[in-house]
Amino acid sequence: DSCSMDAAAARSLARAAARTPQLRSLSLTMCPVREGAGLALVANLARQSHLTDLSMVNCGLRDEGARALAEALAAAPTKLERVSLRCNSLTDKALWVLCDALTQREQPARPRRPSPDLAL
């Protein structure tokens, strides 16, 4: 099965997800995620504090979508435990951006000490 989601449908889905705290898992498998509304949807879904599982397998997600997802994950507290992104057109660079966002999210912020090799 596949779906086609225009901007209005993406906004409606994001609003519905925000008002449904019982929603823990959401699959958008094979639903095309395009620029604009699709990327906004990705960011909004990642920010849902109650969502634990987001599947976006074969959604046509590209680097721009991965960046939107990474920014949302880094910016807002989330309970996401699983994000499935298989069969998308992501480059290694986009995957590293996502990994960095997830790593930063899992580690508490600590003040960094200056390196003794750095001259001020």
PDB file of C-alpha atoms in Angstrom:
ATOM      1  CA  ASP A   1       0.000   0.000   0.000  1.00  0.00           C
ATOM      2  CA  SER A   2       1.060   3.556  -0.550  1.00  0.00           C
ATOM      3  CA  CYS A   3      -0.436   6.942   0.140  1.00  0.00           C
ATOM      4  CA  SER A   4      -0.279  10.403  -1.229  1.00  0.00           C
ATOM      5  CA  MET A   5      -0.171  13.219   1.287  1.00  0.00           C
ATOM      6  CA  ASP A   6      -0.624  16.832   0.298  1.00  0.00           C
ATOM      7  CA  ALA A   7       0.189  19.820   2.515  1.00  0.00           C
ATOM      8  CA  ALA A   8      -3.295  19.978   4.063  1.00  0.00           C
ATOM      9  CA  ALA A   9      -3.223  16.271   4.951  1.00  0.00           C
ATOM     10  CA  ALA A  10       0.254  16.639   6.473  1.00  0.00           C
ATOM     11  CA  ARG A  11      -0.918  19.512   8.681  1.00  0.00           C
ATOM     12  CA  SER A  12      -4.006  17.547   9.746  1.00  0.00           C
ATOM     13  CA  LEU A  13      -1.922  14.509  10.645  1.00  0.00           C
ATOM     14  CA  ALA A  14       0.503  16.610  12.704  1.00  0.00           C
ATOM     15  CA  ARG A  15      -2.393  18.268  14.592  1.00  0.00           C
ATOM     16  CA  ALA A  16      -4.088  14.921  15.228  1.00  0.00           C
ATOM     17  CA  ALA A  17      -0.843  13.387  16.516  1.00  0.00           C
ATOM     18  CA  ALA A  18      -0.325  16.331  18.868  1.00  0.00           C
ATOM     19  CA  ARG A  19      -3.834  15.901  20.327  1.00  0.00           C
ATOM     20  CA  THR A  20      -3.572  12.127  20.753  1.00  0.00           C
ATOM     21  CA  PRO A  21      -1.240  11.383  23.655  1.00  0.00           C
ATOM     22  CA  GLN A  22      -2.189   7.686  23.460  1.00  0.00           C
ATOM     23  CA  LEU A  23      -0.444   7.456  20.095  1.00  0.00           C
ATOM     24  CA  ARG A  24       2.849   5.669  20.679  1.00  0.00           C
ATOM     25  CA  SER A  25       3.637   4.232  17.251  1.00  0.00           C
ATOM     26  CA  LEU A  26       3.128   5.722  13.809  1.00  0.00           C
ATOM     27  CA  SER A  27       3.974   4.184  10.455  1.00  0.00           C
ATOM     28  CA  LEU A  28       4.254   6.373   7.388  1.00  0.00           C
ATOM     29  CA  THR A  29       5.799   3.529   5.401  1.00  0.00           C
ATOM     30  CA  MET A  30       5.600   4.184   1.655  1.00  0.00           C
ATOM     31  CA  CYS A  31       4.001   7.618   2.137  1.00  0.00           C
ATOM     32  CA  PRO A  32       6.037  10.081   0.088  1.00  0.00           C
ATOM     33  CA  VAL A  33       7.647  12.810   2.200  1.00  0.00           C
ATOM     34  CA  ARG A  34       8.516  15.763   0.038  1.00  0.00           C
ATOM     35  CA  GLU A  35       9.881  19.219   0.674  1.00  0.00           C
ATOM     36  CA  GLY A  36       7.717  21.818   2.370  1.00  0.00           C
ATOM     37  CA  ALA A  37       4.773  20.272   4.193  1.00  0.00           C
ATOM     38  CA  GLY A  38       6.363  16.840   4.290  1.00  0.00           C
ATOM     39  CA  LEU A  39       9.478  18.123   6.039  1.00  0.00           C
ATOM     40  CA  ALA A  40       7.365  20.138   8.467  1.00  0.00           C
ATOM     41  CA  LEU A  41       5.416  16.968   9.228  1.00  0.00           C
ATOM     42  CA  VAL A  42       8.635  15.049   9.927  1.00  0.00           C
ATOM     43  CA  ALA A  43       9.795  17.761  12.331  1.00  0.00           C
ATOM     44  CA  ASN A  44       6.422  17.969  14.095  1.00  0.00           C
ATOM     45  CA  LEU A  45       6.155  14.212  14.516  1.00  0.00           C
ATOM     46  CA  ALA A  46       9.658  13.957  15.948  1.00  0.00           C
ATOM     47  CA  ARG A  47       8.728  16.579  18.558  1.00  0.00           C
ATOM     48  CA  GLN A  48       5.723  14.609  19.839  1.00  0.00           C
ATOM     49  CA  SER A  49       6.768  13.811  23.381  1.00  0.00           C
ATOM     50  CA  HIS A  50       4.536  10.728  23.584  1.00  0.00           C
ATOM     51  CA  LEU A  51       5.585   9.021  20.327  1.00  0.00           C
ATOM     52  CA  THR A  52       8.046   6.143  20.863  1.00  0.00           C
ATOM     53  CA  ASP A  53       8.165   4.529  17.412  1.00  0.00           C
ATOM     54  CA  LEU A  54       8.208   6.303  14.038  1.00  0.00           C
ATOM     55  CA  SER A  55       8.489   4.283  10.843  1.00  0.00           C
ATOM     56  CA  MET A  56       9.317   6.132   7.648  1.00  0.00           C
ATOM     57  CA  VAL A  57      10.428   3.206   5.507  1.00  0.00           C
ATOM     58  CA  ASN A  58      10.556   3.868   1.767  1.00  0.00           C
ATOM     59  CA  CYS A  59       9.138   7.392   2.040  1.00  0.00           C
ATOM     60  CA  GLY A  60      11.452   9.010  -0.476  1.00  0.00           C
ATOM     61  CA  LEU A  61      13.156  10.789   2.408  1.00  0.00           C
ATOM     62  CA  ARG A  62      16.249  12.689   1.310  1.00  0.00           C
ATOM     63  CA  ASP A  63      18.977  14.594   3.090  1.00  0.00           C
ATOM     64  CA  GLU A  64      16.732  17.637   3.674  1.00  0.00           C
ATOM     65  CA  GLY A  65      14.249  15.407   5.524  1.00  0.00           C
ATOM     66  CA  ALA A  66      17.012  13.839   7.581  1.00  0.00           C
ATOM     67  CA  ARG A  67      18.246  17.317   8.565  1.00  0.00           C
ATOM     68  CA  ALA A  68      14.706  18.369   9.578  1.00  0.00           C
ATOM     69  CA  LEU A  69      14.373  15.210  11.652  1.00  0.00           C
ATOM     70  CA  ALA A  70      17.794  15.718  13.267  1.00  0.00           C
ATOM     71  CA  GLU A  71      17.004  19.328  14.178  1.00  0.00           C
ATOM     72  CA  ALA A  72      13.686  18.317  15.711  1.00  0.00           C
ATOM     73  CA  LEU A  73      15.270  15.492  17.707  1.00  0.00           C
ATOM     74  CA  ALA A  74      18.001  17.761  19.036  1.00  0.00           C
ATOM     75  CA  ALA A  75      15.676  20.659  19.868  1.00  0.00           C
ATOM     76  CA  ALA A  76      12.831  19.016  21.767  1.00  0.00           C
ATOM     77  CA  PRO A  77      12.531  16.373  24.448  1.00  0.00           C
ATOM     78  CA  THR A  78      11.186  13.193  22.943  1.00  0.00           C
ATOM     79  CA  LYS A  79      10.557   9.601  23.922  1.00  0.00           C
ATOM     80  CA  LEU A  80      11.351   8.258  20.462  1.00  0.00           C
ATOM     81  CA  GLU A  81      13.103   4.928  20.862  1.00  0.00           C
ATOM     82  CA  ARG A  82      12.897   3.694  17.280  1.00  0.00           C
ATOM     83  CA  VAL A  83      13.024   5.551  13.999  1.00  0.00           C
ATOM     84  CA  SER A  84      12.978   3.322  10.929  1.00  0.00           C
ATOM     85  CA  LEU A  85      14.388   5.004   7.831  1.00  0.00           C
ATOM     86  CA  ARG A  86      15.191   2.000   5.643  1.00  0.00           C
ATOM     87  CA  CYS A  87      14.920   2.241   1.853  1.00  0.00           C
ATOM     88  CA  ASN A  88      15.256   6.029   1.625  1.00  0.00           C
ATOM     89  CA  SER A  89      17.687   8.123  -0.399  1.00  0.00           C
ATOM     90  CA  LEU A  90      19.948   9.247   2.438  1.00  0.00           C
ATOM     91  CA  THR A  91      23.632   9.954   2.015  1.00  0.00           C
ATOM     92  CA  ASP A  92      26.290   9.089   4.574  1.00  0.00           C
ATOM     93  CA  LYS A  93      26.470  12.767   5.498  1.00  0.00           C
ATOM     94  CA  ALA A  94      22.745  12.842   6.373  1.00  0.00           C
ATOM     95  CA  LEU A  95      23.109   9.702   8.474  1.00  0.00           C
ATOM     96  CA  TRP A  96      25.985  11.283  10.410  1.00  0.00           C
ATOM     97  CA  VAL A  97      23.851  14.368  11.073  1.00  0.00           C
ATOM     98  CA  LEU A  98      21.134  12.106  12.498  1.00  0.00           C
ATOM     99  CA  CYS A  99      23.651  10.163  14.586  1.00  0.00           C
ATOM    100  CA  ASP A 100      25.065  13.396  16.005  1.00  0.00           C
ATOM    101  CA  ALA A 101      21.572  14.617  16.939  1.00  0.00           C
ATOM    102  CA  LEU A 102      20.756  11.335  18.655  1.00  0.00           C
ATOM    103  CA  THR A 103      24.079  11.267  20.483  1.00  0.00           C
ATOM    104  CA  GLN A 104      23.632  14.812  21.761  1.00  0.00           C
ATOM    105  CA  ARG A 105      20.104  13.987  22.883  1.00  0.00           C
ATOM    106  CA  GLU A 106      21.261  11.010  24.929  1.00  0.00           C
ATOM    107  CA  GLN A 107      24.118  12.789  26.695  1.00  0.00           C
ATOM    108  CA  PRO A 108      23.444  15.506  29.244  1.00  0.00           C
ATOM    109  CA  ALA A 109      24.966  18.821  28.336  1.00  0.00           C
ATOM    110  CA  ARG A 110      28.263  19.332  30.118  1.00  0.00           C
ATOM    111  CA  PRO A 111      30.479  22.363  30.065  1.00  0.00           C
ATOM    112  CA  ARG A 112      33.506  21.688  27.924  1.00  0.00           C
ATOM    113  CA  ARG A 113      36.935  22.307  29.319  1.00  0.00           C
ATOM    114  CA  PRO A 114      39.340  24.100  27.047  1.00  0.00           C
ATOM    115  CA  SER A 115      42.008  21.908  25.591  1.00  0.00           C
ATOM    116  CA  PRO A 116      45.478  22.614  27.014  1.00  0.00           C
ATOM    117  CA  ASP A 117      46.692  22.829  23.406  1.00  0.00           C
ATOM    118  CA  LEU A 118      44.464  25.819  22.666  1.00  0.00           C
ATOM    119  CA  ALA A 119      45.980  29.239  23.015  1.00  0.00           C
ATOM    120  CA  LEU A 120      43.554  31.969  24.055  1.00  0.00           C
TER     121      LEU A 120
END
